[in-house]
XYZ file of C-alpha atoms in Angstrom:
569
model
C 24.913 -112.119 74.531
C 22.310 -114.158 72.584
C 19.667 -111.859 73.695
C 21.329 -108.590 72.308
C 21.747 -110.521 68.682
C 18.315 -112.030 69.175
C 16.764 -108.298 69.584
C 19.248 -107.191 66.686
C 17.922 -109.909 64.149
C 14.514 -108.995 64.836
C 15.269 -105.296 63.912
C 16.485 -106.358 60.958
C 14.009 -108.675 59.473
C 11.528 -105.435 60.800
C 13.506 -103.481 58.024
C 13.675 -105.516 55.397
C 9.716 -106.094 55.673
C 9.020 -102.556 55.719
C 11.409 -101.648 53.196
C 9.280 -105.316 50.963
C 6.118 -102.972 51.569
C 6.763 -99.624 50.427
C 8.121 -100.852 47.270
C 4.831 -102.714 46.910
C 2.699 -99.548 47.601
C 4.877 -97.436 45.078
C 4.740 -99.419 42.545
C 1.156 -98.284 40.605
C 2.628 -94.895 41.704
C 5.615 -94.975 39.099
C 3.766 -96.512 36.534
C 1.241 -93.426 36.651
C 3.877 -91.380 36.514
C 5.320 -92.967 33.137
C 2.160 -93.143 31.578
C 1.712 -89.264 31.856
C 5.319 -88.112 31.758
C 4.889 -86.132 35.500
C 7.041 -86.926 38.721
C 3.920 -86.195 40.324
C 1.541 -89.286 41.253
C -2.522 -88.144 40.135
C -4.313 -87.542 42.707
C -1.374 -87.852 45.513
C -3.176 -84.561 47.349
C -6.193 -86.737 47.761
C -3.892 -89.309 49.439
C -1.401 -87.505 51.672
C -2.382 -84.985 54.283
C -1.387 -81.471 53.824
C 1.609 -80.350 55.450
C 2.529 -76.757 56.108
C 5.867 -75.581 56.586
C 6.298 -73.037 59.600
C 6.990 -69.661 58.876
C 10.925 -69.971 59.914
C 11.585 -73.038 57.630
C 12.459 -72.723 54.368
C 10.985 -75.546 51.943
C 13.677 -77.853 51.012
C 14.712 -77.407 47.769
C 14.488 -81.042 45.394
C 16.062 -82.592 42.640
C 13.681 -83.979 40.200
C 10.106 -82.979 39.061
C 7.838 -80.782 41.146
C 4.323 -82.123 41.957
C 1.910 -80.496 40.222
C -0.867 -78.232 42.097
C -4.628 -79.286 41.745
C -6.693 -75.968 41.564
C -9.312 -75.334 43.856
C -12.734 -74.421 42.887
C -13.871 -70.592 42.577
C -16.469 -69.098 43.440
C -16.091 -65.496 41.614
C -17.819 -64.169 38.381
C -15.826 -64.336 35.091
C -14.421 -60.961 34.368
C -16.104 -59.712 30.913
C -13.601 -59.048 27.855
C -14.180 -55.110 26.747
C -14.638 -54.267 22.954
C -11.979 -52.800 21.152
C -12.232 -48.450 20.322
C -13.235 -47.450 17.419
C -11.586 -45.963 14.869
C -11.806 -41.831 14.926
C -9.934 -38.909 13.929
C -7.990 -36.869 16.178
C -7.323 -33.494 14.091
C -8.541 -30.795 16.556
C -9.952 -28.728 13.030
C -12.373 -31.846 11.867
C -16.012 -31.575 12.416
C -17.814 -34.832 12.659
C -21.633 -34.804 10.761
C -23.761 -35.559 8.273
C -21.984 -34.539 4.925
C -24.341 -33.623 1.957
C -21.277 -33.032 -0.449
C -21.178 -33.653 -4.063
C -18.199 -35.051 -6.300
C -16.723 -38.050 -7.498
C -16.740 -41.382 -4.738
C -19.255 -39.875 -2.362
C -21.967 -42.034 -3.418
C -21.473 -45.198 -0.774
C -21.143 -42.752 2.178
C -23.988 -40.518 1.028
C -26.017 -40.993 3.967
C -23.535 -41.722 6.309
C -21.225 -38.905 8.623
C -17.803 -37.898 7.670
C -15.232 -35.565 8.581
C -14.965 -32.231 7.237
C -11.904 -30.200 7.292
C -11.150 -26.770 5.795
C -7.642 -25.856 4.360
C -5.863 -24.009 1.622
C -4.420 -25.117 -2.042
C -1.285 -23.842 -0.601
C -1.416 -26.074 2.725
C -1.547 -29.775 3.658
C -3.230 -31.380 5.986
C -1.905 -34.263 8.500
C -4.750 -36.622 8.873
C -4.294 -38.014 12.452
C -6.057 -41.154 12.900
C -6.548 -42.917 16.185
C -5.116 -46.411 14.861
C -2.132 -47.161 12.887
C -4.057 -46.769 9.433
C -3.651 -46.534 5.562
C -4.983 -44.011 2.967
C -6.334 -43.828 -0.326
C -8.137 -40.524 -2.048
C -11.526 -42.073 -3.193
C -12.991 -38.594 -4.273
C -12.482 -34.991 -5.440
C -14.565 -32.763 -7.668
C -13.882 -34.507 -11.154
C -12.754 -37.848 -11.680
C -9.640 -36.670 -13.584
C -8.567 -34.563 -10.532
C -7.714 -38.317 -8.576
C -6.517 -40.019 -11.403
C -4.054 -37.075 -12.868
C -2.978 -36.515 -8.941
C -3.860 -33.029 -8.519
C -4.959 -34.337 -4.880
C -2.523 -36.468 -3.427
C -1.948 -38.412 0.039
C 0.535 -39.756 1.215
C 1.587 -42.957 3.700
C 1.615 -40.981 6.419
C -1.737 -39.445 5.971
C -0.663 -36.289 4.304
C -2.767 -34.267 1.962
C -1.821 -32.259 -0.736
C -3.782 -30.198 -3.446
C -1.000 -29.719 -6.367
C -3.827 -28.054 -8.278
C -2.425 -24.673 -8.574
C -5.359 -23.147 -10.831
C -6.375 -19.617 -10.066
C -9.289 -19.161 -8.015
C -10.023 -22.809 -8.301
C -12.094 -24.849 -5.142
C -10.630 -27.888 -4.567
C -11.731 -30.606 -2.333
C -10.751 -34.488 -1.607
C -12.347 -37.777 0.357
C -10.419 -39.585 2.008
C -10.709 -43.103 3.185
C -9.061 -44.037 6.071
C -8.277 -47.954 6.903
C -7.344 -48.997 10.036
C -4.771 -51.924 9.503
C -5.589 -54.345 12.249
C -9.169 -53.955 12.334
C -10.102 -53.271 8.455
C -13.134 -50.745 9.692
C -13.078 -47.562 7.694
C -13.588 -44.107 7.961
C -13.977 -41.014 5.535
C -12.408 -37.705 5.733
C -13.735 -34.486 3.144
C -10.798 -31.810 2.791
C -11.964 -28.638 0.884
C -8.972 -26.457 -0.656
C -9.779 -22.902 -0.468
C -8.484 -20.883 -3.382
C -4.899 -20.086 -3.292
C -3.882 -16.306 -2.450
C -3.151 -14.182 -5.621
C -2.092 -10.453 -6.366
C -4.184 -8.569 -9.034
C -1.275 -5.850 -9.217
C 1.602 -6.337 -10.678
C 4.025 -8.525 -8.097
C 7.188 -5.703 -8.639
C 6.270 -2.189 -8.623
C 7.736 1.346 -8.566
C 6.229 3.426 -6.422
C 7.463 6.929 -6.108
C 8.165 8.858 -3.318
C 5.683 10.392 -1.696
C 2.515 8.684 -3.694
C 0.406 5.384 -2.428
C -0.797 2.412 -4.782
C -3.507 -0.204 -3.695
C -2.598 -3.537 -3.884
C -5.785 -5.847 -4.954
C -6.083 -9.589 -4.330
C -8.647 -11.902 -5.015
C -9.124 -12.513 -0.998
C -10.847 -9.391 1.040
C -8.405 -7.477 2.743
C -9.766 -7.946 6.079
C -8.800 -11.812 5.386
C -5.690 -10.615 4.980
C -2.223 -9.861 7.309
C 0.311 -7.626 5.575
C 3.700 -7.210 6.397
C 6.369 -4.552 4.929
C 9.878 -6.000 4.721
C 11.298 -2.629 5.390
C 9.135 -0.140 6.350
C 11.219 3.037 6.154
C 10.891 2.506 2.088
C 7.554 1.396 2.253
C 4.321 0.910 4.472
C 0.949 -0.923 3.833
C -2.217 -0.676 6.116
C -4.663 -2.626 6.614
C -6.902 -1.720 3.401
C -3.778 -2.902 1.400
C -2.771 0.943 0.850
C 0.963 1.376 0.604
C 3.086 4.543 1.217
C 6.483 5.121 -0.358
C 8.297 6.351 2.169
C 11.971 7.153 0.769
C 14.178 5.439 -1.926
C 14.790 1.743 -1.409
C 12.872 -1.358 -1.852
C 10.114 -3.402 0.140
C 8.844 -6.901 0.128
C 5.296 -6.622 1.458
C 3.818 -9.841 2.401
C -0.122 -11.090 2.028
C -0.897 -14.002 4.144
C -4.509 -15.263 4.675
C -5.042 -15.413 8.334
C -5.150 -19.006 9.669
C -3.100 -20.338 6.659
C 0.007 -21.965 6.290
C 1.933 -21.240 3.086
C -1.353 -18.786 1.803
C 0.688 -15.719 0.774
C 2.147 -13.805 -1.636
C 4.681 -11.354 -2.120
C 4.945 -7.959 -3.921
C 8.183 -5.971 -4.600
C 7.773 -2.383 -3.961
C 10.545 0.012 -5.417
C 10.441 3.218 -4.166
C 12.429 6.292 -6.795
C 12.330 9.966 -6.699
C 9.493 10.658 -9.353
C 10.513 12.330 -12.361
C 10.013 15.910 -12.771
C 7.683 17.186 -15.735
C 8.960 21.012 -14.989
C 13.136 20.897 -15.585
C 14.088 23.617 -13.095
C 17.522 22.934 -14.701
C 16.490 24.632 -17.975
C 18.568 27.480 -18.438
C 16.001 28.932 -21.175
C 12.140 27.998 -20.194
C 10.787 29.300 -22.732
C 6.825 29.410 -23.991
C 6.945 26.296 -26.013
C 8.699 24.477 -22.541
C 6.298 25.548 -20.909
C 3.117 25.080 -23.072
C 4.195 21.420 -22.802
C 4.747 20.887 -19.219
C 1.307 22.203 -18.566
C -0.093 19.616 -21.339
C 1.553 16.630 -19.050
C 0.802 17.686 -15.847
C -2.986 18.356 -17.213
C -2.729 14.588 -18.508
C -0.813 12.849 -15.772
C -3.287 14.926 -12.426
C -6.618 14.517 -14.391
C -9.531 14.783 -11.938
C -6.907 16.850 -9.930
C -5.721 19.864 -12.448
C -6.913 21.101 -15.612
C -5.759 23.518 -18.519
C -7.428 26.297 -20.057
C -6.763 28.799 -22.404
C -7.491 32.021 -21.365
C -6.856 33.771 -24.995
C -4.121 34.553 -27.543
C -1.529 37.180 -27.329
C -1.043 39.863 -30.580
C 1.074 37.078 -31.842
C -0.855 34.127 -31.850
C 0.367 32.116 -28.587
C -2.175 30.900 -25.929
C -2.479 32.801 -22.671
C -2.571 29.401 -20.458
C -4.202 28.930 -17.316
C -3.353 25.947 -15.063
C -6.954 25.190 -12.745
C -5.962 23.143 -9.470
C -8.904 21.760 -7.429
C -12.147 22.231 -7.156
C -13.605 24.464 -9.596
C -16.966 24.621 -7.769
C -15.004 26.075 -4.514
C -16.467 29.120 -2.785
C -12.463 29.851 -2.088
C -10.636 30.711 -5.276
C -6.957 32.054 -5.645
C -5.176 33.229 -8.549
C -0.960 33.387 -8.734
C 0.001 35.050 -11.908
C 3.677 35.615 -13.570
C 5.546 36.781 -16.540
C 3.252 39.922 -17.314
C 6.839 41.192 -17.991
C 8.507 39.954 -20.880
C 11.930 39.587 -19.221
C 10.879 38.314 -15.526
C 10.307 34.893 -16.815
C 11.916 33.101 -14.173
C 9.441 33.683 -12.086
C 7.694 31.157 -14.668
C 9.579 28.690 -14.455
C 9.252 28.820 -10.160
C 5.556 28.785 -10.496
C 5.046 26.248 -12.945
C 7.717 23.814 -10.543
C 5.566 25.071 -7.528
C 2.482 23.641 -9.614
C 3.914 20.397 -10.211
C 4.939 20.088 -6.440
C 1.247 20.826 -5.226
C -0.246 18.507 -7.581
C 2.435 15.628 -6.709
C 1.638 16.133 -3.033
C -2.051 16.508 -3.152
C -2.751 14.737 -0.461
C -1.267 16.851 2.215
C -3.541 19.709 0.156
C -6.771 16.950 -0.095
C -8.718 18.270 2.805
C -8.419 21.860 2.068
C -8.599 21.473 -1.888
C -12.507 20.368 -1.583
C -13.434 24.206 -0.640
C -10.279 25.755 -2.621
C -9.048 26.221 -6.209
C -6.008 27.838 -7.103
C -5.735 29.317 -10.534
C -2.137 29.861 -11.859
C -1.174 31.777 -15.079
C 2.136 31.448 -15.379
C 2.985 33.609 -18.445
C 0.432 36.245 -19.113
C 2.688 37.778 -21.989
C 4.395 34.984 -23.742
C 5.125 37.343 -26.649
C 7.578 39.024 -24.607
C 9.040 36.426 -22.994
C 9.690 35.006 -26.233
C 11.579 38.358 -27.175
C 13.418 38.425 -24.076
C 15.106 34.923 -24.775
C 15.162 34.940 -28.243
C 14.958 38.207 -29.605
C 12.587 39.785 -31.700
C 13.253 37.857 -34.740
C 10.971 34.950 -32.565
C 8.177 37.675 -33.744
C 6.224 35.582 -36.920
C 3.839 38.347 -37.748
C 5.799 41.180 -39.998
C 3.866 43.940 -38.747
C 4.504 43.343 -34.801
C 8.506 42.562 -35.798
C 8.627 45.816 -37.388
C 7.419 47.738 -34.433
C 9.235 46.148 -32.318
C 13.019 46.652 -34.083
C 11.169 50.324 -34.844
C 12.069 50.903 -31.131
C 15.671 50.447 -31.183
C 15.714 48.402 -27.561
C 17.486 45.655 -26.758
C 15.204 42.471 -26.761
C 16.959 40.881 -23.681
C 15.701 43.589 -21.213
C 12.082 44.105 -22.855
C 9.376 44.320 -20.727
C 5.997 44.603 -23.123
C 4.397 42.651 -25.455
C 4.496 41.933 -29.342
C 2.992 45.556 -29.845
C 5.491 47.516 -27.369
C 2.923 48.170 -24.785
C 4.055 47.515 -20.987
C 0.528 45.274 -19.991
C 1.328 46.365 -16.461
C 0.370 50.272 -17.322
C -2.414 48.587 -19.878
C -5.615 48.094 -17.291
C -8.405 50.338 -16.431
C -7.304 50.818 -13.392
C -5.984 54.022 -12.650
C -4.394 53.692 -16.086
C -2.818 56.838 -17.652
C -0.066 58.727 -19.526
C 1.845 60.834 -16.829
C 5.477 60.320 -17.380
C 5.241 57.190 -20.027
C 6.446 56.900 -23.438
C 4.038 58.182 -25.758
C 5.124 55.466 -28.450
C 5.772 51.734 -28.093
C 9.123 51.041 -26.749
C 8.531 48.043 -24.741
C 9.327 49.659 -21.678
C 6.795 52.413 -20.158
C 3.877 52.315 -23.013
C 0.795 52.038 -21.304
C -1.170 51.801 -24.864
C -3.213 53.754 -26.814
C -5.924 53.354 -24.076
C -6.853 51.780 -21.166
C -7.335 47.829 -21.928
C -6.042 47.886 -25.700
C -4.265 44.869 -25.810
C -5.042 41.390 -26.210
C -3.690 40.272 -23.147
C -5.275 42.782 -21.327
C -8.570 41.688 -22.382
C -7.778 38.067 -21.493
C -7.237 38.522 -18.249
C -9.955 41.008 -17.441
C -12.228 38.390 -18.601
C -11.233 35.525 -17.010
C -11.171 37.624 -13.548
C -14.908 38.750 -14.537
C -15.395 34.977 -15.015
C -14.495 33.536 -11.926
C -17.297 33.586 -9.160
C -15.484 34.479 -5.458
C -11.990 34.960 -6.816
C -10.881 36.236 -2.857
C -6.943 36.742 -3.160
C -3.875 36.888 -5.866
C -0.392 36.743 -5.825
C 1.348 38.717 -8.222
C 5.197 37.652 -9.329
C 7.847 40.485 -10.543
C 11.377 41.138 -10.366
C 13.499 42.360 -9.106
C 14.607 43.391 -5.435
C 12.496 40.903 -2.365
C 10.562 43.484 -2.109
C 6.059 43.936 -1.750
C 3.992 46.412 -2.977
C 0.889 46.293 -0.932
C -0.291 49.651 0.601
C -2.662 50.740 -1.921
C -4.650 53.885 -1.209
C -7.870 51.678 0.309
C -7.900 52.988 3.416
C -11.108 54.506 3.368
C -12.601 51.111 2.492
C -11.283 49.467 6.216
C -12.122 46.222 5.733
C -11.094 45.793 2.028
C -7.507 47.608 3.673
C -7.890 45.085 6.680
C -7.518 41.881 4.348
C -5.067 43.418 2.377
C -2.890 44.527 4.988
C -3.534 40.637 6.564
C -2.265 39.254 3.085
C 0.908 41.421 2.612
C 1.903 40.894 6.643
C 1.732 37.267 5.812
C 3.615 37.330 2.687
C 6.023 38.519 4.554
C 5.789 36.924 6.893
C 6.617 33.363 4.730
C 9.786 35.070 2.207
C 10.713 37.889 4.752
C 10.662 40.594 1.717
C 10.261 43.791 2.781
C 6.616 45.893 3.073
C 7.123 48.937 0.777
C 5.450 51.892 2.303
C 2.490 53.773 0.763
C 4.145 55.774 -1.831
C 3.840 56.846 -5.117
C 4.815 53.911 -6.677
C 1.724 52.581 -4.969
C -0.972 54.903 -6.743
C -3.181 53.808 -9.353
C -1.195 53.206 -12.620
C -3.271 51.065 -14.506
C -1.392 47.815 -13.270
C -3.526 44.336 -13.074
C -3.252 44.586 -9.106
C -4.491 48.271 -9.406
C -7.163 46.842 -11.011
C -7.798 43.900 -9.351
C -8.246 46.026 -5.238
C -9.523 49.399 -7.413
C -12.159 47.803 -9.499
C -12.788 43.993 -8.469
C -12.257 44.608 -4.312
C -9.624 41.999 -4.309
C -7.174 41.979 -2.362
C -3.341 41.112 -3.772
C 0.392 41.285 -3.546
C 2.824 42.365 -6.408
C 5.671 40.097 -5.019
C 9.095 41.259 -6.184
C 11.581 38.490 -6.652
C 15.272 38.464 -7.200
C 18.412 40.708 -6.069
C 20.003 41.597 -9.488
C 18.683 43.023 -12.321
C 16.575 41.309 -14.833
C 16.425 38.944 -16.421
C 17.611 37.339 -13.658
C 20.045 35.033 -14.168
C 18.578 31.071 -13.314
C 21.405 30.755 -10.103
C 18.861 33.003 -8.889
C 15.910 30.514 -9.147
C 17.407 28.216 -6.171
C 17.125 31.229 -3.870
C 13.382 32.113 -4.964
C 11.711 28.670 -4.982
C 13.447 28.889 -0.988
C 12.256 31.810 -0.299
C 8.516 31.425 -1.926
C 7.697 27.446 -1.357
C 6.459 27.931 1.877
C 4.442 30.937 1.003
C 3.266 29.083 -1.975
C 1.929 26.001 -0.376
C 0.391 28.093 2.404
C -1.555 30.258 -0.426
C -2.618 27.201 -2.095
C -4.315 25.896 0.641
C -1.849 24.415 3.303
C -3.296 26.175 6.201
C-alpha cells in the first residue's frame, strides 16, 4: 500500500512541474501578443513544426483569434497595370481626319483631327461618345449663331440647328469631355439646307393637266410620295398628274434625312369651260370671245387669226391649233349657213377639248395643224338669232327685209346671197333665185361676196392643206361622191375620208347624185379646183335651226371623229 501512494505522489509532483514549466515558456508568448493586439505569437511558424491534417479530418474549429499566415516568397513576375481607352466616338456616320474648317472656336484644334458628321437643319444628331461625357458647342459659323442658340446641344449629347433660314449652311463644333478622365475631343456637324417648295404649298390642279413642283434640292435628291394617288400622281422629275377630283398630299423627303421634307396640297377640280355648251343662243359676239381666251390661256399651243370681214363689218375668225410649219394641215369649217349655227358652238367646244388635252394630241401635233373656222358667215348667224334688225349698215338691212323671209330660217349672208352656191366651183344659176332672198342666191357671179373671197384666200394661203371637214344641217347624213372618178387617186382619198367619217358618227354615205354635181359650194371648190379632198357632214335630225337639245347628240356622235381628224391616230 505505501508503494501504490509512493508511485501516485510522484505522478503528481511530475504534473505540477510540468504544468510550473509551460507557464514559464508562455509567458513572453502573451506579452507579444498584447503588445500587437494578435492571438497569434510572431514568428510561432518558425517555432512549431508544421502539421497537416489528413484528408478525412476536418480542422477543429476554435474559439478565439486565428493565427495569422506568414506568406511565402514568390518567384513570378509582377503582372503590368494596362492604360485606360481613350476617349472616341462611336456614331457609325463620323469620319475621323484632319479638319481644315473655318468658323468661330476652331482655332486651338486647327491642326489637330476631328470628327466630321453630315446632317440636315431639320435633323439632330446623337453624339455617342465612348465614355460617360459632357458637351458644350465651342463653334459655328458666326459667333452670334452660339451665343443666340441657333445651334444647341443638349446633356445627352444631342444636336440641334434651330436656325430655320432658307437655304442657309449651318455647321457646329462640338467639344466633348469625358467626366472621369477630363481628355477632350471635338466633333464638326454641318447642317445641310433645309428642304423647301418653290411652288406654292396648296394648289389646284385640274383634271387632266400636270404642274411641276420645284424645290431648292435636285429632284433626283429627292423621294416623293402621293397621299392618294387616284387624285393625284408625281414622278420622279417632280411632275404631277391630276387624276380625278379630290385632294393629294404629296410628300418631298431628301433621301437619307430625317425630318427633311415638305408637303404640298394638290386639289384636283373639273377645269372650267371657256366654251358654255349650255348657251342656248351662241351667238358671234360669244363666240368672238371664247376664241380670244382660249388664244390667251393655250399660247404656244393655239392661235387666232382673222381671215377677213363679212359685208357687215364682223371678223371671219380662224382658230390655228399646232404647228403651223406642219407638212399635214386640216381645216374643219362651220356656220357657212346662217341658221346651222349649232354646229358652231360643237366645234368651238371640240376646240377647247383638243387644246385642254394636248398632250394625248403632243406627238402627232409636231407634223399636224388643224385650222378651224367656226363661223364663216357671222352676218347670218347674227340674223338667224336675232333678226335682221342685228344688221348696222342701212343698205344691207334694207335688202334683207326687201326679201320678205323670215330671219330665223335664213341661210345667206348680210347681202342675201347663199355663200354655199357663191364659189367658182361649178357655180351657176340653174334653178336659183335670181334676186337675194337668203335662201338659193348664188350672187351676181361666181366669188362676189366678201366671205367668199376670205376663204378662197386663206385656202390659197395655206401650203399642203390635205383634208377638210365641212359642218351642215340637217339629217346625219355625207355628201362625198363627187364626180372625181376619172382622177382615181384624188377619188381614192376621198372615198378613204368619207368611209371613215362614217365610219366614227355612222351617218349615212349619200350616193353620187345630183345633189353631188358641181354647184359652186366651198367643197365643190375645194376637190374641183384645189384637189382636196373633203366631207360636207350633215348634222342634226330636225329641221334647222336646230334646236340646242340637239347639240348633246352631235358632240356624241362627232367627238370621236373630231379627235381622230385632229390628229388622234
Amino acid at each position: 500500500m505505501k508503494n501504490i501512494y509512493g508511485k501516485k505522489a510522484w505522478l503528481g509532483i511530475c504534473l505540477v512541474l510540468s504544468f510550473v514549466l509551460g507557464s514559464l515558456l508562455w509567458a513572453p508568448v502573451k506579452a507579444e501578443q498584447r503588445s500587437n493586439g494578435t492571438g497569434d505569437p510572431a514568428g510561432i511558424q518558425t517555432l512549431l513544426p508544421e502539421v497537416s491534417a489528413a484528408p478525412s479530418e476536418t480542422p477543429a474549429v476554435t474559439e478565439g483569434p486565428a493565427l495569422a499566415e506568414t506568406p511565402l516568397p514568390s518567384t513570378a513576375a509582377p503582372i503590368p497595370t494596362a492604360s485606360p481607352a481613350p476617349l472616341v466616338l462611336k456614331n457609325k456616320n463620323a469620319v475621323y481626319r484632319a479638319g481644315k474648317q473655318k468658323g468661330i472656336g476652331y482655332g486651338k484644334i486647327k491642326k489637330g483631327k476631328i470628327y466630321r458628321i453630315s446632317s440636315y437643319g431639320s435633323d439632330t444628331v446623337k453624339l455617342l461618345p465612348s465614355k460617360k461625357s459632357g458637351f458644350k458647342v465651342t463653334g459655328g459659323i458666326r459667333k452670334r449663331d452660339i451665343t443666340s442658340k441657333k445651334i444647341r446641344v443638349s446633356q445627352a449629347g444631342i444636336v440641334s440647328c434651330a436656325d430655320k433660314t432658307r437655304d442657309k449652311k449651318q455647321y457646329a463644333i462640338v467639344q466633348v469631355t469625358a467626366k472621369e478622365t477630363g481628355e477632350s475631343i471635338y466633333v464638326y456637324i454641318y447642317f445641310a439646307p433645309r428642304l423647301y417648295t418653290r411652288t406654292p404649298v396648296k394648289q389646284v390642279v385640274y383634271q387632266g393637266k400636270t404642274t411641276k413642283l420645284s424645290y431648292n434640292y435636285p429632284v433626283k435628291k429627292i423621294k416623293f410620295t402621293s397621299s392618294n394617288k387616284k387624285a393625284a400622281r408625281i414622278d420622279k422629275k417632280g411632275i404631277v398628274t391630276a387624276r380625278q377630283k379630290g385632294t393629294a398630299v404629296i410628300q418631298a423627303k431628301v433621301k437619307g434625312s430625317q425630318k427633311n421634307l415638305v408637303k404640298v396640297k394638290i386639289i384636283v377640280k373639273e377645269e372650267p369651260w371657256l366654251v358654255n355648251d349650255r348657251d342656248t343662243v351662241y351667238s358671234y359676239e360669244d363666240m368672238t370671245e371664247d376664241l380670244r381666251q382660249i388664244a390667251r390661256k393655250y399660247r404656244g399651243r393655239a392661235a387666232l387669226k382673222c381671215l377677213g370681214t363679212s359685208e357687215d363689218g364682223r371678223n371671219i375668225w380662224c382658230l390655228r391649233i399646232g404647228n403651223p410649219s406642219a407638212g399635214r394641215k386640216l381645216l374643219l369649217d362651220g356656220g357657212i349657213h346662217a341658221r346651222e349655227w349649232l354646229n358652231s358652238l360643237m366645234l368651238m367646244r371640240k376646240s377647247e377639248e383638243i387644246l385642254r388635252q394636248y398632250p394625248d394630241y403632243k406627238n402627232t401635233m409636231r407634223n399636224t395643224c388643224l385650222y378651224v373656222v367656226p363661223m364663216i358667215n357671222p352676218d347670218g348667224v347674227t340674223i338667224s338669232q336675232s333678226g335682221f334688225g342685228s344688221i348696222r349698215n342701212k343698205k344691207l338691212r334694207k335688202i334683207c327685209k326687201k326679201t320678205k323671209k323670215t330671219a330665223r330660217t335664213w341661210k345667206g349672208n348680210a347681202r342675201g346671197v347663199n355663200l354655199n352656191f357663191n364659189f367658182p366651183g361649178g357655180w351657176n344659176t340653174e334653178n336659183k333665185s335670181k334676186k337675194p332672198d337668203g335662201m338659193t342666191y348664188p350672187g351676181e357671179k361666181a366669188a362676189s361676196e366678201k366671205e367668199t373671197k376670205a376663204m378662197m384666200k386663206f385656202v390659197n394661203n395655206i401650203s399642203g392643206l390635205r383634208e377638210a371637214l365641212n359642218y351642215h344641217s340637217t339629217g346625219s347624213i355625207l355628201y362625198w361622191n363627187y364626180n372625181v372618178e376619172g382622177t382615181p387617186a384624188l377619188y381614192s382619198r376621198q372615198k378613204a375620208l368619207a368611209e371613215k367619217v362614217n365610219q366614227f358618227t355612222g351617218y349615212r354615205l349619200m350616193p353620187k347624185s345630183i345633189s353631188t354635181d358641181p354647184n359652186g359650194g366651198f367643197g365643190d371648190w375645194l376637190i374641183y379646183n384645189k384637189k382636196i379632198p373633203n366631207v360636207t357632214v350633215e348634222t342634226g335630225s330636225v329641221m334647222c335651226p336646230l334646236p340646242h337639245s340637239q347639240l348633246g347628240k352631235i358632240t356624241r356622235e362627232n367627238s370621236s371623229l373630231l379627235s381622230w381628224f385632229a390628229g388622234s391616230r
